[in-house]
Coordinates of N, CA and C in Angstrom, one line a residue:
M29 N 0.8 -1.1 -0.2 CA 0.6 -0.1 -0.1 C 0.9 1.4 -0.2
I30 N 0.2 2.9 -1.0 CA 1.4 3.0 -1.2 C 1.7 4.6 0.4
S31 N 1.9 5.0 0.5 CA 1.6 6.1 1.8 C 0.6 6.8 2.2
M32 N -0.5 6.8 3.0 CA -1.3 7.2 3.1 C -1.8 9.1 3.3
E33 N -0.3 9.8 3.5 CA -0.8 10.8 3.8 C -1.5 12.1 2.8
G34 N -2.1 12.4 3.9 CA -2.7 12.9 2.5 C -4.4 12.3 1.8
K35 N -4.6 10.9 2.1 CA -5.6 10.2 1.0 C -7.1 10.7 1.1
H36 N -7.4 10.8 1.3 CA -8.8 10.9 1.7 C -9.7 9.7 1.8
V37 N -10.2 9.4 3.5 CA -10.6 8.2 3.4 C -12.2 8.2 3.5
L38 N -13.4 7.2 2.7 CA -14.7 7.1 3.5 C -14.8 5.5 4.0
V39 N -14.7 6.1 4.9 CA -15.6 4.9 5.7 C -17.2 5.0 5.3
I40 N -17.8 3.3 5.4 CA -19.2 3.1 4.9 C -19.6 2.6 6.3
T41 N -20.7 1.8 7.4 CA -21.2 1.4 8.1 C -22.5 1.2 8.7
P42 N -22.8 0.2 8.5 CA -23.9 -0.3 8.5 C -23.9 0.2 9.6
H43 N -24.0 0.4 11.2 CA -24.1 0.4 12.2 C -23.1 1.4 13.1
P44 N -23.4 1.3 13.9 CA -22.4 2.0 14.7 C -20.9 1.3 15.5
D45 N -20.1 0.4 15.4 CA -19.4 -0.6 16.1 C -19.3 -1.4 14.8
D46 N -19.3 -1.2 13.5 CA -19.2 -2.3 12.8 C -18.1 -2.2 12.2
A47 N -17.4 -0.3 12.1 CA -16.1 -0.8 11.4 C -15.4 0.5 11.9
E48 N -15.3 0.0 13.5 CA -13.8 -0.9 14.7 C -13.8 -2.3 14.6
S49 N -14.4 -3.2 14.6 CA -14.7 -4.5 14.7 C -13.9 -4.8 13.7
G50 N -14.4 -4.2 12.0 CA -13.6 -5.0 11.1 C -12.6 -4.5 11.0
A51 N -12.4 -3.1 11.0 CA -11.6 -2.0 10.3 C -10.9 -1.5 11.4
G52 N -10.8 -1.0 12.2 CA -10.9 0.2 13.6 C -8.9 0.4 13.7
G53 N -8.7 -1.5 13.4 CA -7.0 -0.9 13.1 C -6.0 -0.3 12.0
T54 N -7.4 -0.4 11.0 CA -6.3 0.2 9.4 C -6.9 2.0 9.4
I55 N -7.6 1.4 10.3 CA -8.0 3.8 10.1 C -7.4 4.4 11.3
S56 N -7.4 3.5 12.5 CA -6.2 4.5 13.2 C -4.5 4.3 12.7
K57 N -4.8 3.3 11.5 CA -3.3 3.3 11.3 C -2.8 5.1 10.2
W58 N -4.6 4.2 9.3 CA -4.5 5.7 7.9 C -4.2 6.6 8.3
S59 N -4.8 6.9 9.7 CA -5.2 7.8 10.1 C -3.3 8.7 10.7
N60 N -3.7 7.6 11.3 CA -1.6 8.3 11.8 C -0.7 8.3 11.4
Q61 N -1.1 8.2 9.4 CA 0.0 8.0 8.7 C -1.2 9.6 8.2
G62 N -2.1 10.2 8.4 CA -2.2 11.6 7.5 C -2.9 11.9 7.1
A63 N -3.8 10.3 6.8 CA -4.8 10.5 6.1 C -6.5 11.2 6.7
I64 N -6.5 11.3 5.3 CA -7.9 12.5 6.6 C -9.5 12.2 5.7
I65 N -9.9 12.0 7.0 CA -11.2 10.2 7.3 C -12.1 11.0 7.2
T66 N -13.2 9.8 6.7 CA -14.4 10.1 7.0 C -15.5 9.5 7.2
L67 N -16.6 9.7 8.2 CA -17.5 8.0 8.0 C -18.3 8.3 8.7
V68 N -19.6 7.5 8.0 CA -20.6 7.6 6.8 C -21.1 5.9 7.9
V69 N -22.3 6.3 8.6 CA -22.4 5.8 9.8 C -24.2 5.8 9.2
C70 N -24.4 4.6 8.5 CA -26.5 4.1 7.7 C -27.1 3.9 7.9
T71 N -26.9 3.6 9.9 CA -27.7 3.2 10.3 C -27.5 4.0 11.9
N72 N -29.2 4.0 12.8 CA -28.7 4.3 14.4 C -29.2 3.4 15.4
G73 N -28.8 2.1 14.8 CA -28.8 1.5 15.5 C -30.4 1.3 16.3
N74 N -30.6 2.0 16.2 CA -32.1 2.1 17.3 C -33.4 -0.1 17.7
K75 N -32.1 -0.5 17.2 CA -32.0 -2.2 17.8 C -31.7 -2.8 18.4
G76 N -30.6 -1.9 18.4 CA -29.3 -3.0 19.3 C -29.9 -2.9 21.0
T77 N -30.0 -3.2 21.4 CA -30.2 -4.1 22.9 C -31.4 -4.9 23.3
S78 N -31.2 -5.4 24.2 CA -31.8 -6.3 24.5 C -32.4 -6.4 25.6
D79 N -32.2 -5.0 26.6 CA -32.6 -4.5 27.7 C -34.2 -4.0 27.5
R80 N -35.2 -4.6 27.5 CA -36.8 -3.7 28.3 C -37.0 -2.9 28.4
S81 N -35.8 -2.7 29.2 CA -36.3 -1.1 29.6 C -36.0 0.4 28.9
I82 N -34.7 -0.2 27.7 CA -34.8 1.1 26.6 C -35.0 1.3 25.9
S83 N -35.6 2.3 25.2 CA -36.8 2.8 24.3 C -35.6 2.8 22.6
S84 N -35.9 1.9 21.9 CA -35.6 2.8 21.1 C -36.1 4.5 20.5
E85 N -35.7 5.1 21.1 CA -35.1 6.0 20.9 C -33.7 6.5 22.0
K86 N -34.1 5.8 23.1 CA -33.0 6.5 23.6 C -31.5 5.0 24.0
I87 N -31.0 4.4 22.9 CA -30.5 3.7 21.9 C -29.6 4.4 21.2
A88 N -30.3 4.8 20.4 CA -30.1 5.0 18.9 C -29.1 6.8 20.3
S89 N -29.7 7.2 21.2 CA -29.3 8.2 21.2 C -27.9 8.0 22.0
I90 N -28.2 6.6 22.4 CA -26.2 6.3 23.2 C -26.1 6.1 22.5
R91 N -26.3 5.3 21.5 CA -25.1 4.7 20.2 C -24.3 6.0 19.1
R92 N -25.6 7.1 19.3 CA -24.5 8.3 18.5 C -23.8 8.3 18.8
S93 N -23.8 9.0 20.8 CA -22.6 9.3 21.2 C -22.0 8.2 21.6
E94 N -21.7 7.1 21.4 CA -21.5 6.1 21.5 C -19.8 6.0 20.3
Q95 N -20.7 6.2 19.4 CA -19.9 6.5 17.6 C -19.3 6.9 17.4
L96 N -19.3 8.8 17.9 CA -18.7 10.0 18.0 C -18.0 10.0 19.1
E97 N -17.7 9.2 19.5 CA -16.2 9.7 21.3 C -15.4 7.7 20.0
A98 N -15.9 7.5 19.4 CA -14.6 6.1 19.8 C -13.8 7.4 18.6
A99 N -14.8 7.6 17.7 CA -14.3 8.9 16.1 C -13.0 9.3 16.8
K100 N -13.0 9.8 17.7 CA -12.4 10.6 18.7 C -10.8 9.6 18.4
V101 N -11.1 8.8 19.6 CA -10.3 7.5 19.0 C -9.6 7.4 17.7
L102 N -10.1 7.3 17.5 CA -9.8 6.3 15.7 C -9.1 7.3 15.1
G103 N -9.0 9.2 14.9 CA -8.4 9.8 14.8 C -9.5 10.6 13.2
I104 N -10.5 9.8 13.1 CA -12.2 10.1 12.5 C -12.3 11.3 12.6
E105 N -12.3 12.9 11.2 CA -12.0 13.5 11.5 C -13.9 14.1 11.6
K106 N -14.4 13.2 10.4 CA -15.5 13.7 10.8 C -17.2 12.2 10.6
V107 N -18.1 12.6 10.8 CA -18.8 11.5 11.4 C -19.8 12.1 10.8
V108 N -20.7 11.7 9.6 CA -21.9 11.6 8.9 C -23.3 10.8 9.1
F109 N -24.5 10.8 10.2 CA -24.8 10.6 10.0 C -26.0 9.8 8.7
L110 N -26.6 8.8 8.5 CA -27.5 9.0 8.0 C -29.1 8.8 8.3
D111 N -29.3 7.9 9.4 CA -30.0 7.7 10.7 C -31.1 7.3 10.2
H112 N -31.1 6.3 9.5 CA -31.9 5.2 8.9 C -32.8 3.7 10.1
P113 N -33.1 4.2 10.1 CA -33.6 2.5 11.2 C -33.1 0.9 11.0
D114 N -32.6 1.1 12.2 CA -32.3 -0.5 12.4 C -33.3 -1.9 11.5
Q115 N -32.2 -2.5 11.1 CA -33.0 -3.2 10.0 C -33.8 -2.9 8.7
G116 N -33.6 -1.1 7.9 CA -34.3 -1.1 7.6 C -33.8 0.0 6.6
L117 N -32.7 -0.8 6.2 CA -31.5 -0.2 5.0 C -32.9 -0.8 3.6
T118 N -33.0 -0.2 2.6 CA -33.3 -1.2 1.0 C -32.5 -0.3 -0.1
D119 N -32.0 -1.6 -0.4 CA -31.7 -1.0 -1.6 C -32.3 -0.1 -2.2
N120 N -32.4 1.2 -2.7 CA -33.3 2.2 -3.4 C -32.6 2.9 -4.1
D121 N -33.4 4.0 -4.0 CA -33.0 5.0 -4.8 C -32.0 5.9 -4.0
E122 N -33.2 6.3 -2.6 CA -32.6 7.3 -1.5 C -31.4 6.9 -1.2
F123 N -31.5 5.2 -0.6 CA -30.4 4.7 -0.2 C -29.1 5.6 -1.1
R124 N -30.0 4.9 -2.2 CA -28.3 4.9 -3.0 C -27.6 6.4 -3.3
K125 N -28.6 8.0 -3.4 CA -28.2 8.2 -3.5 C -27.3 9.6 -2.8
Q126 N -27.6 9.2 -1.5 CA -27.7 9.6 -0.1 C -25.5 9.3 0.4
L127 N -25.6 7.6 -0.5 CA -23.7 7.7 -0.6 C -23.8 8.1 -1.9
V128 N -23.7 8.1 -3.7 CA -22.8 8.7 -4.0 C -22.8 10.5 -3.6
T129 N -23.7 10.9 -2.7 CA -23.4 12.3 -2.2 C -22.4 12.5 -1.3
Q130 N -22.4 11.5 -0.5 CA -21.2 11.4 0.2 C -19.6 11.0 -0.6
I131 N -20.0 10.8 -1.3 CA -19.0 10.1 -2.4 C -18.7 11.4 -3.1
R132 N -19.0 12.7 -3.9 CA -18.7 13.1 -4.6 C -18.5 14.5 -3.7
T133 N -19.0 14.6 -2.4 CA -18.7 15.5 -1.6 C -17.9 15.0 -1.4
Y134 N -16.7 14.0 -0.2 CA -16.6 13.5 0.2 C -15.1 14.0 0.1
K135 N -15.4 12.7 -2.2 CA -14.7 13.2 -2.4 C -13.0 12.0 -2.5
P136 N -13.4 10.4 -2.6 CA -12.7 9.6 -1.2 C -11.4 9.4 -2.6
D137 N -10.1 8.0 -2.1 CA -9.7 7.9 -2.7 C -9.9 6.1 -2.9
V138 N -10.2 6.3 -1.7 CA -10.3 4.7 -0.7 C -11.7 5.0 0.0
V139 N -12.3 3.4 -0.4 CA -14.1 3.2 1.3 C -12.9 2.2 1.1
I140 N -13.5 2.4 2.3 CA -13.0 1.3 3.1 C -15.3 0.9 3.0
T141 N -15.6 -0.2 3.2 CA -17.0 -0.6 4.0 C -17.2 -2.8 4.1
I142 N -18.7 -3.2 4.4 CA -18.9 -4.7 4.5 C -18.5 -4.6 2.9
D143 N -18.2 -6.8 3.2 CA -18.2 -8.1 1.6 C -19.4 -7.5 1.9
P144 N -20.4 -7.6 1.0 CA -22.3 -7.1 1.0 C -22.2 -9.4 0.9
E145 N -21.1 -9.7 0.8 CA -21.2 -11.4 0.2 C -20.9 -12.2 1.2
R146 N -21.7 -12.5 2.1 CA -21.2 -12.9 2.7 C -21.9 -14.8 3.4
K147 N -21.5 -15.6 3.5 CA -22.3 -16.6 2.8 C -23.3 -17.1 3.9
W148 N -24.2 -17.9 4.1 CA -24.9 -18.9 4.3 C -25.8 -17.9 4.9
I149 N -25.0 -17.1 6.7 CA -26.2 -16.7 6.8 C -25.4 -14.2 7.4
R150 N -26.3 -13.5 6.8 CA -25.7 -12.2 7.5 C -26.9 -11.1 7.7
H151 N -26.7 -10.3 8.7 CA -27.8 -9.2 8.9 C -27.5 -8.6 7.7
R152 N -28.8 -8.4 7.6 CA -29.4 -7.9 6.6 C -28.7 -5.9 5.8
D153 N -28.3 -5.8 7.3 CA -28.5 -4.0 6.9 C -27.1 -4.1 6.3
H154 N -26.1 -5.5 7.0 CA -24.7 -5.4 6.2 C -24.6 -5.4 5.0
Y155 N -25.0 -6.8 4.8 CA -25.9 -6.4 2.5 C -25.8 -5.5 2.0
M156 N -27.4 -5.0 2.7 CA -27.5 -3.5 1.7 C -26.1 -3.1 1.9
T157 N -25.8 -1.8 2.9 CA -24.6 -1.7 3.1 C -23.4 -1.8 1.9
G158 N -23.6 -2.5 2.3 CA -22.0 -2.9 1.1 C -22.4 -3.2 -0.3
R159 N -23.7 -3.2 -0.4 CA -23.9 -3.9 -1.6 C -24.3 -2.4 -2.7
V160 N -25.1 -1.7 -1.7 CA -25.6 -0.6 -2.5 C -24.5 0.5 -2.1
A161 N -23.4 0.5 -1.3 CA -22.0 1.0 -0.6 C -21.6 1.0 -3.0
L162 N -20.9 -0.4 -3.2 CA -20.3 -0.2 -4.3 C -21.0 -0.3 -5.9
D163 N -22.7 0.0 -6.0 CA -23.1 0.3 -6.8 C -22.8 1.3 -6.0
A164 N -23.1 2.8 -5.4 CA -22.7 4.1 -5.7 C -21.4 4.5 -6.1
I165 N -20.7 3.9 -5.6 CA -19.3 4.3 -6.3 C -18.6 3.7 -8.4
F166 N -19.2 2.0 -8.2 CA -20.0 1.8 -9.6 C -21.3 1.7 -10.0
P167 N -21.7 2.8 -11.2 CA -21.1 3.0 -11.2 C -21.3 5.1 -11.2
Y168 N -22.7 4.6 -10.0 CA -22.9 6.1 -9.9 C -22.7 7.8 -9.6
A169 N -21.8 7.5 -8.5 CA -21.0 7.9 -7.9 C -20.1 9.1 -9.7
R170 N -19.6 8.2 -10.3 CA -18.6 8.4 -12.1 C -19.4 9.0 -12.5
D171 N -21.2 8.8 -13.2 CA -21.4 8.9 -14.1 C -22.0 10.3 -14.6
Y172 N -21.9 11.7 -14.7 CA -22.7 13.0 -14.6 C -24.2 12.2 -14.5
L173 N -24.9 11.6 -14.9 CA -26.5 11.5 -15.8 C -26.6 10.7 -14.5
A174 N -26.2 10.9 -13.6 CA -26.5 9.8 -12.9 C -26.7 10.9 -11.7
Y175 N -28.6 10.8 -11.0 CA -28.3 12.1 -10.9 C -28.1 13.8 -10.5
P176 N -27.9 13.9 -11.5 CA -28.5 15.5 -12.6 C -28.0 16.0 -11.3
D177 N -29.5 16.3 -11.0 CA -29.3 17.1 -9.9 C -28.2 18.2 -8.4
L178 N -28.0 16.8 -8.4 CA -26.3 16.7 -7.9 C -25.2 17.6 -8.3
I179 N -25.6 17.6 -10.0 CA -24.9 18.3 -10.7 C -25.0 20.6 -10.2
D180 N -26.6 20.3 -10.2 CA -26.8 21.2 -9.5 C -26.4 21.8 -8.6
C181 N -25.8 21.3 -7.4 CA -24.7 21.2 -5.4 C -23.9 21.5 -5.9
G182 N -23.4 21.7 -6.7 CA -21.8 22.2 -6.7 C -21.4 19.9 -6.8
L183 N -22.2 19.8 -7.2 CA -21.4 17.5 -6.7 C -20.9 16.8 -7.9
E184 N -19.7 17.2 -8.6 CA -18.9 16.5 -9.7 C -19.0 14.9 -9.6
P185 N -19.5 14.4 -10.8 CA -19.0 12.8 -10.6 C -16.9 13.1 -10.2
H186 N -17.1 11.5 -9.8 CA -16.0 11.0 -8.6 C -15.5 10.0 -8.9
K187 N -14.3 10.1 -9.4 CA -14.3 8.7 -9.8 C -13.7 7.8 -8.4
V188 N -13.8 6.7 -7.2 CA -12.8 6.3 -6.7 C -11.7 5.0 -6.6
L189 N -11.1 5.2 -6.3 CA -9.0 4.6 -7.3 C -9.6 2.9 -6.5
K190 N -10.0 2.7 -5.3 CA -9.8 1.6 -3.9 C -10.9 1.0 -3.7
V191 N -11.5 0.1 -3.7 CA -12.0 -0.8 -2.3 C -11.7 -1.4 -1.2
F192 N -11.4 -1.4 0.3 CA -11.8 -3.0 0.7 C -12.6 -2.8 1.4
L193 N -13.0 -3.8 2.1 CA -13.9 -5.1 1.7 C -12.9 -5.1 3.3
W194 N -14.2 -4.5 4.5 CA -14.4 -6.3 5.2 C -15.2 -7.3 5.4
G195 N -14.9 -7.7 7.4 CA -16.0 -8.9 6.8 C -16.1 -9.4 5.6
T196 N -14.6 -10.2 4.6 CA -15.3 -11.2 3.8 C -14.8 -12.1 4.1
D197 N -15.5 -12.7 2.7 CA -15.4 -15.5 3.3 C -13.9 -15.0 2.7
D198 N -13.3 -13.9 1.8 CA -12.5 -14.0 0.4 C -11.3 -12.7 0.5
P199 N -10.1 -12.8 1.9 CA -9.8 -11.9 2.1 C -8.8 -12.0 1.3
D200 N -8.1 -10.8 0.4 CA -6.6 -10.9 -0.3 C -5.1 -10.3 -0.2
T201 N -6.0 -9.3 1.2 CA -5.3 -8.2 0.9 C -5.8 -8.6 3.3
F202 N -4.3 -7.4 3.7 CA -3.3 -7.9 5.2 C -3.0 -6.6 5.6
I203 N -3.4 -6.3 6.4 CA -3.0 -4.6 7.1 C -2.6 -4.7 8.5
D204 N -1.0 -4.8 8.7 CA -0.6 -5.1 10.1 C -1.2 -3.9 11.1
I205 N -1.5 -4.5 11.7 CA -1.8 -3.7 12.8 C -1.7 -3.7 14.6
D206 N 0.0 -4.3 14.1 CA 0.3 -4.8 15.5 C 0.4 -3.8 16.0
E207 N 0.5 -1.7 15.6 CA 1.1 -0.4 16.8 C -0.6 0.0 16.7
F208 N -1.5 -0.8 16.4 CA -3.1 -0.1 16.3 C -3.6 -0.9 16.3
F209 N -3.3 -1.9 17.2 CA -4.5 -3.2 18.5 C -4.9 -1.8 19.5
Q210 N -4.8 -2.1 20.1 CA -5.4 -1.9 21.6 C -5.1 -0.5 21.2
T211 N -5.2 0.7 19.9 CA -6.4 1.7 19.5 C -8.0 1.4 19.3
K212 N -7.6 0.4 18.6 CA -9.0 -0.2 17.9 C -9.5 -1.1 18.8
I213 N -9.5 -1.8 20.0 CA -10.3 -2.2 21.2 C -10.2 -0.6 22.3
D214 N -9.8 0.0 22.3 CA -10.2 1.3 22.6 C -11.2 1.6 21.8
A215 N -11.7 2.0 21.2 CA -12.8 2.8 20.1 C -13.8 2.0 20.6
L216 N -13.3 0.8 20.0 CA -14.8 -0.7 20.4 C -16.1 -0.7 21.1
Y217 N -14.7 -0.6 22.8 CA -15.0 -0.7 23.8 C -15.7 0.4 23.9
C218 N -16.0 1.6 23.2 CA -16.0 3.0 23.6 C -17.8 2.6 23.3
H219 N -18.4 1.3 22.6 CA -19.7 1.1 21.7 C -19.3 0.2 23.2
A220 N -19.9 0.5 24.6 CA -20.1 0.3 25.2 C -21.5 -0.2 25.4
S221 N -23.0 -0.2 25.2 CA -24.1 -0.1 25.2 C -23.9 -1.7 24.1
Q222 N -22.8 -2.4 23.0 CA -21.9 -3.5 22.3 C -21.6 -4.5 23.6
M223 N -21.3 -3.8 24.1 CA -19.7 -5.4 24.4 C -20.6 -5.6 25.6
S224 N -20.4 -7.2 25.4 CA -20.6 -8.4 26.3 C -20.0 -8.8 27.7
S225 N -18.7 -8.6 26.6 CA -17.8 -8.6 28.0 C -16.6 -8.2 28.6
S226 N -15.5 -8.0 29.8 CA -14.6 -7.1 30.1 C -13.7 -6.6 28.7
K227 N -13.5 -5.5 28.7 CA -11.9 -4.7 27.9 C -10.9 -6.3 27.1
E228 N -10.6 -6.8 28.9 CA -9.5 -8.0 29.2 C -10.3 -9.4 28.0
Q229 N -11.2 -9.5 28.1 CA -11.8 -10.6 27.0 C -11.7 -10.7 26.0
G230 N -12.8 -9.0 25.1 CA -12.6 -9.0 24.1 C -11.1 -8.6 23.0
Y231 N -10.3 -8.2 23.8 CA -8.5 -8.2 23.9 C -8.5 -8.8 23.2
A232 N -8.4 -10.2 24.0 CA -8.2 -11.2 24.2 C -8.4 -12.7 22.8
R233 N -10.3 -12.1 23.0 CA -10.3 -12.9 21.8 C -10.4 -12.8 20.3
L234 N -10.5 -10.7 19.9 CA -9.8 -10.3 19.2 C -8.7 -10.8 18.3
A235 N -8.4 -9.8 19.4 CA -6.2 -10.5 19.7 C -6.1 -12.2 18.7
K236 N -6.6 -13.0 19.2 CA -6.6 -14.7 19.0 C -7.0 -14.2 17.0
R237 N -8.6 -13.6 17.4 CA -9.2 -13.5 15.5 C -8.2 -13.3 14.3
F238 N -7.6 -11.6 14.9 CA -6.3 -11.8 14.6 C -5.1 -12.2 14.2
S239 N -5.1 -12.8 14.7 CA -3.2 -13.6 14.5 C -3.8 -14.2 13.4
E240 N -5.3 -15.1 13.2 CA -4.9 -15.9 11.5 C -4.1 -15.0 10.5
H241 N -4.5 -13.7 10.6 CA -3.9 -12.8 8.9 C -2.1 -12.5 9.3
G242 N -1.9 -12.1 11.2 CA -0.3 -11.9 11.0 C 0.5 -12.4 10.1
A243 N 0.6 -13.6 10.2 CA 1.0 -14.0 9.1 C 2.2 -13.6 7.4
K244 N 1.0 -13.9 7.4 CA 1.1 -13.5 5.9 C 1.9 -11.4 5.8
V245 N 1.5 -11.0 6.5 CA 2.3 -9.9 6.6 C 3.7 -9.2 8.1
D246 N 4.2 -10.8 7.6 CA 5.1 -10.9 9.2 C 4.6 -9.9 10.2
S247 N 3.6 -9.7 10.7 CA 2.8 -9.4 11.6 C 2.7 -9.9 12.6
K248 N 1.7 -9.4 14.2 CA 1.2 -10.5 15.0 C 0.3 -11.0 14.2
L249 N -0.1 -10.0 14.6 CA -1.6 -9.5 13.6 C -1.8 -8.0 12.7
A250 N -3.5 -8.7 12.0 CA -3.3 -7.3 10.5 C -4.9 -8.8 10.6
E251 N -5.1 -6.8 9.9 CA -7.2 -6.8 10.0 C -6.8 -7.2 8.0
P252 N -8.3 -8.8 7.8 CA -8.2 -8.8 6.6 C -9.4 -8.0 5.8
F253 N -8.8 -8.1 4.0 CA -10.1 -7.3 3.7 C -9.9 -7.6 2.2
K254 N -10.7 -7.6 1.6 CA -10.8 -7.8 0.0 C -11.0 -6.7 -0.3
L255 N -10.0 -6.4 -1.6 CA -9.5 -5.9 -2.3 C -9.6 -5.2 -3.4
I256 N -10.5 -3.9 -4.0 CA -11.2 -3.8 -5.7 C -10.4 -2.3 -6.2
T257 N -9.6 -3.0 -7.1 CA -9.7 -1.8 -7.6 C -10.1 -1.0 -8.8
V258 N -10.0 -0.3 -8.8 CA -12.2 -0.4 -9.3 C -11.5 1.1 -11.0
R259 N -11.9 -0.1 -12.3 CA -10.6 0.2 -13.7 C -12.9 1.0 -13.6
G260 N -11.9 1.2 -15.5 CA -13.8 2.9 -15.6 C -13.3 4.1 -15.7

């Protein structure tokens, strides 16, 4: 991977906490290297609790605050909340146009998002985020006649160069996160409403998971991705 200094990165996550879990080490590493990182959170996570005493509105508010704290830990410069209801994402024109708008606004060199093609079982919001994000990247954000009204708003077409998909069943790219694993854990545990284990337990569990990929890049720990180089 070339130097990330001055590169613009757009992270598109289904829920608060998904990006930290899947790509938090890489986000922290790239931020440390000088990348300019924006996070787009597609849902408000308003169904993310088993506590029957907490309303949907309350858990959404909690998760928004948690996400903002986690973003600070990772060095993310801006967080955009689309505020779709949890479990409510759909492959439709409204959602796709929202993501095209973010891509044309922030003009990322790189997009990080979730792989929609998990096998067997997958969260519907994860699938919809990944699928619609990929469509937004290519061809919609690129094409002048896709959403021409955005041109009137000053949002010119933009070509993303590379896409990194976390949560993939078929990784081909591995990023060393040895120096940034603790930051990943710290950011993830900002999402206290979603954590069912202690920070120490979470550290051990995730260290074991990401150690499976470390040897591929001569490190102890690495995050796996499917890399797409966008052509055309």
